PDB file of N, CA and C in Angstrom:
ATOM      1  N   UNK A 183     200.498  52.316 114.674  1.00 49.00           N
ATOM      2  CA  UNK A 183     200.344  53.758 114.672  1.00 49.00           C
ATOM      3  C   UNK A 183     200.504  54.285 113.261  1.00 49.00           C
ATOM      4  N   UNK A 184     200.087  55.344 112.779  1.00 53.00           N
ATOM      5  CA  UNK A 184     199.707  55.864 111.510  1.00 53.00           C
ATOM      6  C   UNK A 184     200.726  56.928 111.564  1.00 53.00           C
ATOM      7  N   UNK A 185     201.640  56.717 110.820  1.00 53.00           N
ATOM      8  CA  UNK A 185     202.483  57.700 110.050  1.00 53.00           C
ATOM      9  C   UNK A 185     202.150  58.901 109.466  1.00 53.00           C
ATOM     10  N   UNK A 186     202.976  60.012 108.981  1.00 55.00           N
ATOM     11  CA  UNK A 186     202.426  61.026 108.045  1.00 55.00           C
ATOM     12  C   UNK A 186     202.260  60.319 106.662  1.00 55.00           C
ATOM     13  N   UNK A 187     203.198  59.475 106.600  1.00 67.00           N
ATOM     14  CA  UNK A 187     203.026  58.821 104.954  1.00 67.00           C
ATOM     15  C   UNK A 187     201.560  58.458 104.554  1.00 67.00           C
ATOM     16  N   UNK A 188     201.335  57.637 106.446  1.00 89.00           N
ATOM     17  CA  UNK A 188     200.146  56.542 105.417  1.00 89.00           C
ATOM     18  C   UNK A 188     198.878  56.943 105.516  1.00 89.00           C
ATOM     19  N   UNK A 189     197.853  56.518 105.076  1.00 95.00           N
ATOM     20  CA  UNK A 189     196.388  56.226 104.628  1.00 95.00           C
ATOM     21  C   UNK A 189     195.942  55.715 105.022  1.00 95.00           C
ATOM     22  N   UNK A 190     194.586  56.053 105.391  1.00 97.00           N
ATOM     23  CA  UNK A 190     193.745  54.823 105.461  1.00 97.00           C
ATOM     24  C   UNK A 190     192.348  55.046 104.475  1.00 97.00           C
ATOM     25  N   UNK A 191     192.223  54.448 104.052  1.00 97.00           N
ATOM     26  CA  UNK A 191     190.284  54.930 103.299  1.00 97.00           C
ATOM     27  C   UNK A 191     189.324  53.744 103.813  1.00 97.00           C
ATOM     28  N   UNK A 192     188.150  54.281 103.584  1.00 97.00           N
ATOM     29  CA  UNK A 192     186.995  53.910 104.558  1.00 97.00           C
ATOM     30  C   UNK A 192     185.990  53.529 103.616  1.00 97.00           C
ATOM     31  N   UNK A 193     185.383  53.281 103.286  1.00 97.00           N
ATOM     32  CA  UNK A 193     184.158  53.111 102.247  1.00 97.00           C
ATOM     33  C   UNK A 193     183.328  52.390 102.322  1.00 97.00           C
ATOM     34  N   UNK A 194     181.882  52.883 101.885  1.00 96.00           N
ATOM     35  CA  UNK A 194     180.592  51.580 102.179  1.00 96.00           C
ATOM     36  C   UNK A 194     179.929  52.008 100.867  1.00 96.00           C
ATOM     37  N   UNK A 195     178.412  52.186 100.476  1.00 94.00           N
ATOM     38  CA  UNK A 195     178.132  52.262  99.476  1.00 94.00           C
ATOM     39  C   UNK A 195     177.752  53.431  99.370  1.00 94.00           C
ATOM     40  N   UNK A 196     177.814  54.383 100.402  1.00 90.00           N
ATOM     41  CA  UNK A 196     177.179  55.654 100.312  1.00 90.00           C
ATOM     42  C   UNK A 196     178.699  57.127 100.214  1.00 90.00           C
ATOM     43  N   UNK A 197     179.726  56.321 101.044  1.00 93.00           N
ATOM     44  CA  UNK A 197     180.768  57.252 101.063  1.00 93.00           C
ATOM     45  C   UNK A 197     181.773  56.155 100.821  1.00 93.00           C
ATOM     46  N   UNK A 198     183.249  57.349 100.267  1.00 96.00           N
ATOM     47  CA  UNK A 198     184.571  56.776 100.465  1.00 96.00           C
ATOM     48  C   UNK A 198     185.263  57.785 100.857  1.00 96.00           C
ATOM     49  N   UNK A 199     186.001  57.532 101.951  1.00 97.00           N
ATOM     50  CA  UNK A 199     187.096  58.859 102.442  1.00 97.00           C
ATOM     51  C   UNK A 199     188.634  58.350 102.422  1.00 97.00           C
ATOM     52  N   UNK A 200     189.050  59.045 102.923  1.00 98.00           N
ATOM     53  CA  UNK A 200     190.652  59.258 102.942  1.00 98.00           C
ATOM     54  C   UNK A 200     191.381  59.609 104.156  1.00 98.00           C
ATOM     55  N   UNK A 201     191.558  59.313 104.771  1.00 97.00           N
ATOM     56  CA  UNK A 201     192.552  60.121 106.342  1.00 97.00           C
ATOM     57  C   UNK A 201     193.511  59.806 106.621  1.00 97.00           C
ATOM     58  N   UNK A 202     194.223  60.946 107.224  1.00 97.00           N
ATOM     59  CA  UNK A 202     195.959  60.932 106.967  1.00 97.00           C
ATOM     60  C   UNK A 202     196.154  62.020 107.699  1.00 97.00           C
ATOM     61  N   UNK A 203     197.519  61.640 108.758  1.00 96.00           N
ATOM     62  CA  UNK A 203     198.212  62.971 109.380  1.00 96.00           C
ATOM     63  C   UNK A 203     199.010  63.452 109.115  1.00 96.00           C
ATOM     64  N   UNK A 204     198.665  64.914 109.314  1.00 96.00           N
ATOM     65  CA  UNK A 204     199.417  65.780 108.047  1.00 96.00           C
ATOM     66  C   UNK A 204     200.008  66.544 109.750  1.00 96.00           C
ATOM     67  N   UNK A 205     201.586  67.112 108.973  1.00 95.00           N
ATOM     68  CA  UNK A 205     202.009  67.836 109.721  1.00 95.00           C
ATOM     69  C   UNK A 205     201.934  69.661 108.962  1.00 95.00           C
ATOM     70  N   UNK A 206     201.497  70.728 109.898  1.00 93.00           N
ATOM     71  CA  UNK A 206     200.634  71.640 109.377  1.00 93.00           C
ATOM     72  C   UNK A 206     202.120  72.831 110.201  1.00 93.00           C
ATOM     73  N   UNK A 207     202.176  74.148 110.224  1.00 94.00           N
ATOM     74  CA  UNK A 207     203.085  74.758 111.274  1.00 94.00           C
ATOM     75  C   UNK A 207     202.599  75.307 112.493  1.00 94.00           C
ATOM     76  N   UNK A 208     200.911  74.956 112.422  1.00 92.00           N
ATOM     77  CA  UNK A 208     200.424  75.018 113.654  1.00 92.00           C
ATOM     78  C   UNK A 208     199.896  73.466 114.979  1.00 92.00           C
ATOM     79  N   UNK A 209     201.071  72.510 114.275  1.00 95.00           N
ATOM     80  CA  UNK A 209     200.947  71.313 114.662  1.00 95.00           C
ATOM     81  C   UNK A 209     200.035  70.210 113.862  1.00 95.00           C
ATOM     82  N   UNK A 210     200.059  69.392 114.337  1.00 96.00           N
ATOM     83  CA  UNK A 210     199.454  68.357 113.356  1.00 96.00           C
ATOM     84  C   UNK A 210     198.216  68.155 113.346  1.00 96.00           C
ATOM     85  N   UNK A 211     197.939  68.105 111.854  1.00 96.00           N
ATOM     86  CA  UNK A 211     195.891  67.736 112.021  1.00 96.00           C
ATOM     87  C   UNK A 211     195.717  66.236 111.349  1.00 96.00           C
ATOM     88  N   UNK A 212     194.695  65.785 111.051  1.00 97.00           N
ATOM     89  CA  UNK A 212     193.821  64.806 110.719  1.00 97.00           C
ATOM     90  C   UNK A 212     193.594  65.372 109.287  1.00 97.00           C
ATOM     91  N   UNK A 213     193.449  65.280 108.659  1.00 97.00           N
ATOM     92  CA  UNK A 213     193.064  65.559 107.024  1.00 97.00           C
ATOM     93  C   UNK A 213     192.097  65.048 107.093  1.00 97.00           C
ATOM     94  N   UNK A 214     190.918  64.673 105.889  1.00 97.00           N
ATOM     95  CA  UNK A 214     189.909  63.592 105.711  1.00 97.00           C
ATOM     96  C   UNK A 214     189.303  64.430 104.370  1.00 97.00           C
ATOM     97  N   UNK A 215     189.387  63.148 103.405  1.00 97.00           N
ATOM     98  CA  UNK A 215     189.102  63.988 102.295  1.00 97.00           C
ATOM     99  C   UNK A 215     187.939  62.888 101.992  1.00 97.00           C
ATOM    100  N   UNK A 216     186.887  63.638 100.981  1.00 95.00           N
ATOM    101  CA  UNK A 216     186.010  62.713 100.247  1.00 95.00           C
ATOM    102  C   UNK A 216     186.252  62.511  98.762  1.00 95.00           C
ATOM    103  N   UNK A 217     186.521  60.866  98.924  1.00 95.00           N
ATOM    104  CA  UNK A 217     187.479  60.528  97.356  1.00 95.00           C
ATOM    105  C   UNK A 217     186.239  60.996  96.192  1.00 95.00           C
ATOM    106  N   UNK A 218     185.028  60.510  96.382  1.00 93.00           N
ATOM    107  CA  UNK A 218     183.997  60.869  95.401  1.00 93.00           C
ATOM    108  C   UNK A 218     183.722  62.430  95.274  1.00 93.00           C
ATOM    109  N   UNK A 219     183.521  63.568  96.114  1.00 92.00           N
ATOM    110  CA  UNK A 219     183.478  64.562  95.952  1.00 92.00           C
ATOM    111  C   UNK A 219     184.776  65.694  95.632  1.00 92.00           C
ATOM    112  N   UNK A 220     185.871  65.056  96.268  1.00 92.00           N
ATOM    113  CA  UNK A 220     186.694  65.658  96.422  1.00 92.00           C
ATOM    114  C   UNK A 220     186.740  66.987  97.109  1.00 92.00           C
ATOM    115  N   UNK A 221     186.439  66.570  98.191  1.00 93.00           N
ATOM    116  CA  UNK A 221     186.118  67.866  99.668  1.00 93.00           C
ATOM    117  C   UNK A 221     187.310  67.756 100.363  1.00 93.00           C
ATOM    118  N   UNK A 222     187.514  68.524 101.333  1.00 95.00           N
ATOM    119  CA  UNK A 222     188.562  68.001 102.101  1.00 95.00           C
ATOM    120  C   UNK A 222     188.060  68.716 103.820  1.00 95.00           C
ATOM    121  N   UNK A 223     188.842  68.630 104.841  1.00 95.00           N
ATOM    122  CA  UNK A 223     188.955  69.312 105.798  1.00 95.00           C
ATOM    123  C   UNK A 223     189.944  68.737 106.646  1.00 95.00           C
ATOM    124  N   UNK A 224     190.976  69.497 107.493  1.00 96.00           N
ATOM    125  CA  UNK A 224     191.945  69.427 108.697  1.00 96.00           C
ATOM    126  C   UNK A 224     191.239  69.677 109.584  1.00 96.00           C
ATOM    127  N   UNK A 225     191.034  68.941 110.607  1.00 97.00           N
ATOM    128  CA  UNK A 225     191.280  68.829 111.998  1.00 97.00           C
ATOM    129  C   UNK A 225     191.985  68.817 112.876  1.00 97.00           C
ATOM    130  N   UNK A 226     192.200  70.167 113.781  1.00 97.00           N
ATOM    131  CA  UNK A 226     193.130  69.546 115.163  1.00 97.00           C
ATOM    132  C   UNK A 226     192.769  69.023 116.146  1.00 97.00           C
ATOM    133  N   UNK A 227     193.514  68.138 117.141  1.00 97.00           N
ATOM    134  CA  UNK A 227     192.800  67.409 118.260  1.00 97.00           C
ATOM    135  C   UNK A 227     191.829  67.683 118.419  1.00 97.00           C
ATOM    136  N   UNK A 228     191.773  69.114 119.235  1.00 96.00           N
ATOM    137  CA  UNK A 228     190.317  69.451 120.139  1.00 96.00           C
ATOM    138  C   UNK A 228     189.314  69.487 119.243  1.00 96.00           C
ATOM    139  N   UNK A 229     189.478  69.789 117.750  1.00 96.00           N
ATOM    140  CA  UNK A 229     188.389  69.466 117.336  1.00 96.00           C
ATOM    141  C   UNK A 229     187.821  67.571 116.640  1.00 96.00           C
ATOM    142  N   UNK A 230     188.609  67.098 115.987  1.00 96.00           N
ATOM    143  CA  UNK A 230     188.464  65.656 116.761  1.00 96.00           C
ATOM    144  C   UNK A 230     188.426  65.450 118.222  1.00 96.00           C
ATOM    145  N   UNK A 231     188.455  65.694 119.313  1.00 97.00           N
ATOM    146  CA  UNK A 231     188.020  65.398 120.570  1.00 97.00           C
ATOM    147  C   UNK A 231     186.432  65.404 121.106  1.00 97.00           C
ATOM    148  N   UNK A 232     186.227  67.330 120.005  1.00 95.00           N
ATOM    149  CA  UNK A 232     185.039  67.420 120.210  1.00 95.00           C
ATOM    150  C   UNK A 232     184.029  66.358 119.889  1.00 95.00           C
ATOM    151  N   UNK A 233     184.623  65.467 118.777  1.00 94.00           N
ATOM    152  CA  UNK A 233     183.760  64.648 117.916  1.00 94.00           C
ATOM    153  C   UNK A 233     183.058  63.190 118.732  1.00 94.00           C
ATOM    154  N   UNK A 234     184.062  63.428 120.016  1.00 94.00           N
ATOM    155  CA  UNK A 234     183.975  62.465 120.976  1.00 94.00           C
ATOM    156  C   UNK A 234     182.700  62.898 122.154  1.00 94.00           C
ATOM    157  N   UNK A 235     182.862  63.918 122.062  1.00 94.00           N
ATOM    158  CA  UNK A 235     181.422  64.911 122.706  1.00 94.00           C
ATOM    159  C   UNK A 235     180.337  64.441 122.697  1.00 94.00           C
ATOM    160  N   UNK A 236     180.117  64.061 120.955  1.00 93.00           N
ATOM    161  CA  UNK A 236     179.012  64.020 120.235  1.00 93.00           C
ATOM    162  C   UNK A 236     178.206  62.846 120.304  1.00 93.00           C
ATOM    163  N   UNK A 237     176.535  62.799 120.586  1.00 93.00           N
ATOM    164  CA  UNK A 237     175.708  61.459 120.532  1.00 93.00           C
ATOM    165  C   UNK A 237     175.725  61.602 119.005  1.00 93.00           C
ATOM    166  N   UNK A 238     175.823  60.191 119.124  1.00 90.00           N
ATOM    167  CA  UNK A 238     175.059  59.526 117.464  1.00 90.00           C
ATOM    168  C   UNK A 238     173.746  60.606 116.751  1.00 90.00           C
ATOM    169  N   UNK A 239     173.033  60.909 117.471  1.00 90.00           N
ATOM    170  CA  UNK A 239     171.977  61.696 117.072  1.00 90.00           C
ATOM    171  C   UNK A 239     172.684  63.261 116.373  1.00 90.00           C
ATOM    172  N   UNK A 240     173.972  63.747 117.113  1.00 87.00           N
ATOM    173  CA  UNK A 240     174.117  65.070 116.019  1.00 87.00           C
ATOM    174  C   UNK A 240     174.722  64.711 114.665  1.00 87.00           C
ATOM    175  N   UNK A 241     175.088  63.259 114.638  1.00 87.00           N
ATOM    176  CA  UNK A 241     175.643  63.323 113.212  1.00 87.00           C
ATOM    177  C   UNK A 241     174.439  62.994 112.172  1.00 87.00           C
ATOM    178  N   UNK A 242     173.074  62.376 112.809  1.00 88.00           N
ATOM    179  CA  UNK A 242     171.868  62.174 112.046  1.00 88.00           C
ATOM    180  C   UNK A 242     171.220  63.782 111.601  1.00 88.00           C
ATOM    181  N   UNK A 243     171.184  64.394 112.633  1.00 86.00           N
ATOM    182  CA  UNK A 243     170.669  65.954 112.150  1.00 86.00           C
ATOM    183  C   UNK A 243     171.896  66.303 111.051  1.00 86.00           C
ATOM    184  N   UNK A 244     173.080  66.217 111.088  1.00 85.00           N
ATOM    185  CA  UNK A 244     174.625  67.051 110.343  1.00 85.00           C
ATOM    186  C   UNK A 244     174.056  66.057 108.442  1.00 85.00           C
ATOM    187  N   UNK A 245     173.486  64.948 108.592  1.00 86.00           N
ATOM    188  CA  UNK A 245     173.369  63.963 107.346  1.00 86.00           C
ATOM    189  C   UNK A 245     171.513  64.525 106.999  1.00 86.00           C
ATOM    190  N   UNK A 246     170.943  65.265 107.571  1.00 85.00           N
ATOM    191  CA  UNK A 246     169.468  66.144 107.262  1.00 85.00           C
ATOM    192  C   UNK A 246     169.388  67.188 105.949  1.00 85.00           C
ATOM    193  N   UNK A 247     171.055  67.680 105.885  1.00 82.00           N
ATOM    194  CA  UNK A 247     170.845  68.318 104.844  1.00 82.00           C
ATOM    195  C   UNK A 247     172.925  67.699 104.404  1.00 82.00           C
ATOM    196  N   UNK A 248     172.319  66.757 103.474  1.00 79.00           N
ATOM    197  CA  UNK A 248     174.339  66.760 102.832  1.00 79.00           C
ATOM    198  C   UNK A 248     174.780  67.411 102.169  1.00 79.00           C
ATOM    199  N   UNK A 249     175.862  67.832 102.518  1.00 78.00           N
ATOM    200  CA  UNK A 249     176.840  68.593 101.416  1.00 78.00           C
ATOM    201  C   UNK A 249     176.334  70.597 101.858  1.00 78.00           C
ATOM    202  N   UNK A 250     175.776  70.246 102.712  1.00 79.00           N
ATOM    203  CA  UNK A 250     175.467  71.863 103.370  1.00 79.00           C
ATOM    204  C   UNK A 250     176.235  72.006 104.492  1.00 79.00           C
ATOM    205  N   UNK A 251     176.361  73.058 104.867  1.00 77.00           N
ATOM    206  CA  UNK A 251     177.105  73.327 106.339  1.00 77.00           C
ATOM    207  C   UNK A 251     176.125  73.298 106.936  1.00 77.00           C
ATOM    208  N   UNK A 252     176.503  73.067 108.712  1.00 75.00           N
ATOM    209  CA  UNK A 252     175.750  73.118 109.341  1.00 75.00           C
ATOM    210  C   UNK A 252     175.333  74.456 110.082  1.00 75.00           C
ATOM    211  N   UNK A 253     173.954  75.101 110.274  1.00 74.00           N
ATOM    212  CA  UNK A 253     173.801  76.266 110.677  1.00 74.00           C
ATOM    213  C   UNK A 253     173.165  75.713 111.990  1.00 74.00           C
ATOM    214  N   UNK A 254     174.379  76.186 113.324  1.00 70.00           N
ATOM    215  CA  UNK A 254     173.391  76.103 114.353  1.00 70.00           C
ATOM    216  C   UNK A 254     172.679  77.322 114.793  1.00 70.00           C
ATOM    217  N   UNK A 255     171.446  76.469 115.255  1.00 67.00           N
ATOM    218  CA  UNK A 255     170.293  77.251 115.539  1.00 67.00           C
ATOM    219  C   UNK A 255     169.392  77.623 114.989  1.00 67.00           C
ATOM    220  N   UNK A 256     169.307  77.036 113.359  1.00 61.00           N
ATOM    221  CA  UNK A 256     168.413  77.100 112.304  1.00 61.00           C
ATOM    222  C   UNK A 256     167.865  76.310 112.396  1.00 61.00           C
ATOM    223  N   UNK A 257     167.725  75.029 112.673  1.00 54.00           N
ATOM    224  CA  UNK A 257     166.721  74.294 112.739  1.00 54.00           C
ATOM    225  C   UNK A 257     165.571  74.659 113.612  1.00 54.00           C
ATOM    226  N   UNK A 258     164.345  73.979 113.413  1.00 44.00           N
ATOM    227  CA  UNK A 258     162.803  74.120 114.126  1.00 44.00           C
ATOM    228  C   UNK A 258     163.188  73.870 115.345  1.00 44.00           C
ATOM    229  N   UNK A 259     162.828  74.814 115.937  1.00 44.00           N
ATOM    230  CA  UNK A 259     162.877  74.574 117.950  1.00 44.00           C
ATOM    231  C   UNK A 259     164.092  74.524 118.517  1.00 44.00           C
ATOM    232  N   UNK A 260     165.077  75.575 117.834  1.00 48.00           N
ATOM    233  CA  UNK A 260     166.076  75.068 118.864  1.00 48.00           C
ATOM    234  C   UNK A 260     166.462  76.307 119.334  1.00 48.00           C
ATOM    235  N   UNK A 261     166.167  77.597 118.388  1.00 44.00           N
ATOM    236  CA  UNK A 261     166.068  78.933 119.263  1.00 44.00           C
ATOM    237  C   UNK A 261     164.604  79.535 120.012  1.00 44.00           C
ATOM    238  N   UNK A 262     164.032  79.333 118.967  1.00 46.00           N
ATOM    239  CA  UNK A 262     162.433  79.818 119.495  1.00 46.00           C
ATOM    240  C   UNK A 262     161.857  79.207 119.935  1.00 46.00           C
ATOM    241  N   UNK A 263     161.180  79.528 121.120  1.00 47.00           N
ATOM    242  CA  UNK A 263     160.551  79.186 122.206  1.00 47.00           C
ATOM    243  C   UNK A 263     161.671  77.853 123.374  1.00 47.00           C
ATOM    244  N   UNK A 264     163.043  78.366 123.445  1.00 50.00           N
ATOM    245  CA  UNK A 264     163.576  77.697 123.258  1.00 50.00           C
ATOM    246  C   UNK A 264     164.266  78.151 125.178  1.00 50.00           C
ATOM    247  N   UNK A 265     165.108  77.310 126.091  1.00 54.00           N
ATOM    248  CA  UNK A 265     165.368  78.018 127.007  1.00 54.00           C
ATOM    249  C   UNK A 265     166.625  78.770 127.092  1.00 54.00           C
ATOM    250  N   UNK A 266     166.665  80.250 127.976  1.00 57.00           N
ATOM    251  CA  UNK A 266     167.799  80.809 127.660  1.00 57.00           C
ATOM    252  C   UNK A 266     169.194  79.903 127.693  1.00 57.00           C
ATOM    253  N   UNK A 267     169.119  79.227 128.564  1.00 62.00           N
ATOM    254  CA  UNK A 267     170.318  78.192 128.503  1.00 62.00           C
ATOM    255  C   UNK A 267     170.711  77.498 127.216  1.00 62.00           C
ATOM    256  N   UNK A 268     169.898  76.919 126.590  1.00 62.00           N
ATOM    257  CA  UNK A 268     169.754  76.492 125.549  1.00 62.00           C
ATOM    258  C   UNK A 268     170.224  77.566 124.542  1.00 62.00           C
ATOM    259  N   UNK A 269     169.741  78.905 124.275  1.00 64.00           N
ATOM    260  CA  UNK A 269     170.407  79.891 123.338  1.00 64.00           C
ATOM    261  C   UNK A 269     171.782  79.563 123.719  1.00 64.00           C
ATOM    262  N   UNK A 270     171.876  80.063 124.925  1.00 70.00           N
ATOM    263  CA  UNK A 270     173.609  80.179 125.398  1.00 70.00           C
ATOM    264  C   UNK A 270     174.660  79.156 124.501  1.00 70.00           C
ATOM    265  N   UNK A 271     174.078  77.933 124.942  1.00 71.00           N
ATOM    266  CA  UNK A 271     174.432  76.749 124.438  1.00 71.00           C
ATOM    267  C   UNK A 271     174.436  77.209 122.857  1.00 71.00           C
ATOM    268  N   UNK A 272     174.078  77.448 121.998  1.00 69.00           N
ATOM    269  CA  UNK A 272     174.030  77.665 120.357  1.00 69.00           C
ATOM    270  C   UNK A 272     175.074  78.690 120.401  1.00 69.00           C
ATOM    271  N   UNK A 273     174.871  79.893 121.274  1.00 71.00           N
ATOM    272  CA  UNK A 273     175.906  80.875 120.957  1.00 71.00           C
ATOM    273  C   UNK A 273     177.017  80.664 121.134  1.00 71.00           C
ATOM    274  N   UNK A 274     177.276  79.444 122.390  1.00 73.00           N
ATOM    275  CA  UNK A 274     178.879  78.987 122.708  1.00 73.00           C
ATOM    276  C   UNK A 274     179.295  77.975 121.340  1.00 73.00           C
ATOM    277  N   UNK A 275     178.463  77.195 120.953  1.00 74.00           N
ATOM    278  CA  UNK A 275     178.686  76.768 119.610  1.00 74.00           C
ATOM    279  C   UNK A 275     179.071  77.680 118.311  1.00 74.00           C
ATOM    280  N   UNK A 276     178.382  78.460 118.246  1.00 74.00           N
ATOM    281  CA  UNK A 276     178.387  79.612 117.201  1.00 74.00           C
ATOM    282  C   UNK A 276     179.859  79.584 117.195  1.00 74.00           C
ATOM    283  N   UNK A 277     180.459  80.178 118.281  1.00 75.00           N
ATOM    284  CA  UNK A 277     182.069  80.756 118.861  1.00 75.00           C
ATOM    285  C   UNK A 277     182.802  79.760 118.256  1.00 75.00           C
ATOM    286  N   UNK A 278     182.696  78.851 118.970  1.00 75.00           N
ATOM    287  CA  UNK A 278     183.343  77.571 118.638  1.00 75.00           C
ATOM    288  C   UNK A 278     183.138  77.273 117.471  1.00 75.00           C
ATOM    289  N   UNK A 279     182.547  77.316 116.138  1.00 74.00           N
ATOM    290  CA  UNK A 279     182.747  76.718 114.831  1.00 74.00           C
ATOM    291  C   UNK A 279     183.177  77.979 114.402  1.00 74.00           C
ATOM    292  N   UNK A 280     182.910  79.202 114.570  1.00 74.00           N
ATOM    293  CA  UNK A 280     184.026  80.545 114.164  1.00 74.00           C
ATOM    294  C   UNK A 280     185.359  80.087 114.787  1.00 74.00           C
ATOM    295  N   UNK A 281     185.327  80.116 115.353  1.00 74.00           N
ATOM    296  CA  UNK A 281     187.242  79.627 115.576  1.00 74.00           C
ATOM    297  C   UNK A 281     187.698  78.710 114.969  1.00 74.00           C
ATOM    298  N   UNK A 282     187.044  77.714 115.017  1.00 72.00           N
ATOM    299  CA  UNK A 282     187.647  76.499 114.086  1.00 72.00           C
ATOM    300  C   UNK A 282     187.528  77.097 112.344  1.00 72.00           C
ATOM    301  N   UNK A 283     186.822  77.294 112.008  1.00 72.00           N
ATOM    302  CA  UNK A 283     186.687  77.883 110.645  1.00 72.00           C
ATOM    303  C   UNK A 283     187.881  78.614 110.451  1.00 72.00           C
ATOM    304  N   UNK A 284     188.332  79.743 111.610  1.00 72.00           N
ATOM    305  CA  UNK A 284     189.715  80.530 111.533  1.00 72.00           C
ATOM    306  C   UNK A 284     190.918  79.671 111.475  1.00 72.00           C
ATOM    307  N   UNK A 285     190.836  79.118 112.228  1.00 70.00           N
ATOM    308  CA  UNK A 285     191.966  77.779 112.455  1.00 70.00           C
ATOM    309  C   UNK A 285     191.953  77.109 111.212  1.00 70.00           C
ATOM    310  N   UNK A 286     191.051  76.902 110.269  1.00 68.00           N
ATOM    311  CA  UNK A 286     190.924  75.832 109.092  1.00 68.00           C
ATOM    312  C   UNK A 286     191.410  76.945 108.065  1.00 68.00           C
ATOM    313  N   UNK A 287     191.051  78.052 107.856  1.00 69.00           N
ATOM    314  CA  UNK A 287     191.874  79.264 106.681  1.00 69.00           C
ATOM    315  C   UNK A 287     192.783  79.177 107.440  1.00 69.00           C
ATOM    316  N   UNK A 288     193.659  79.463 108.489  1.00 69.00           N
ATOM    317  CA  UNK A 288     194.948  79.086 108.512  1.00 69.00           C
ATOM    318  C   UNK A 288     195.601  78.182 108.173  1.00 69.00           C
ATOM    319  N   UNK A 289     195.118  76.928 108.352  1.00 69.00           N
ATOM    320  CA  UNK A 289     195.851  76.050 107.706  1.00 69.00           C
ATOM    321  C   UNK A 289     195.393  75.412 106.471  1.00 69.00           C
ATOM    322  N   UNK A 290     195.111  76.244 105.707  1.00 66.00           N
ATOM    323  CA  UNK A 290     194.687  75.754 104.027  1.00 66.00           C
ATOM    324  C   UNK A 290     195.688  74.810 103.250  1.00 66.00           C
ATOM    325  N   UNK A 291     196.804  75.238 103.635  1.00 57.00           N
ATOM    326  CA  UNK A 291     198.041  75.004 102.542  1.00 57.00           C
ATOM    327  C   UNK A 291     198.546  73.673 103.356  1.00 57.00           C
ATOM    328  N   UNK A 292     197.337  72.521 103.963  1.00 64.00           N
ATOM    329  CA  UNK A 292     198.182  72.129 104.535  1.00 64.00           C
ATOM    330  C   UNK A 292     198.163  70.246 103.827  1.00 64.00           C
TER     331      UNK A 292
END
């Protein structure tokens, strides 16, 4: 089991990261930094959980544009001409990466 102390880094020829659990005062996140860019981001569970959600295929669209955020619903065909369910689906996403974004300025300092 992984301590707050320790580390782990990951690396192939395209990335090297960093991850480590950090204790935050809104409970504990996941850190993950990029050693070459020097980016960072915290995660709490549910949002690592979400990550468990995910087919292989959304992290190929998320690697379409690197080092950009991801805008859902900007891509070709996924609002227009698109089914209302399907909007729904983007707008419940929308929500959901606004909250987490809030949750992530809260815990900046962490």
């Amino acid at each position: 089991m992984m301590g707050t102390d320790q580390e782990i880094r990951i690396a192939n020829e395209f990335a090297s990261v960093t991850v480590r659990k950090v204790r935050t005062r809104n409970g504990e996140r996941l850190e993950i930094v990029s050693n070459g860019l020097g980016l960072s981001i915290c995660l709490d569970p549910l949002a690592l959980e979400s990550l468990t959600w995910q087919s292989a295929d959304m992290f190929s669209v998320l690697l379409q544009t690197p080092l950009e955020p991801y805008r859902f619903g900007v891509e070709a065909g996924t609002i227009e001409g698109g089914e209302e369910s399907e909007q729904s689906e983007i707008s419940e996403q929308i929500e959901m990466n606004e909250k987490s974004e809030k949750i992530e300025k809260e815990d900046e300092a962490c």
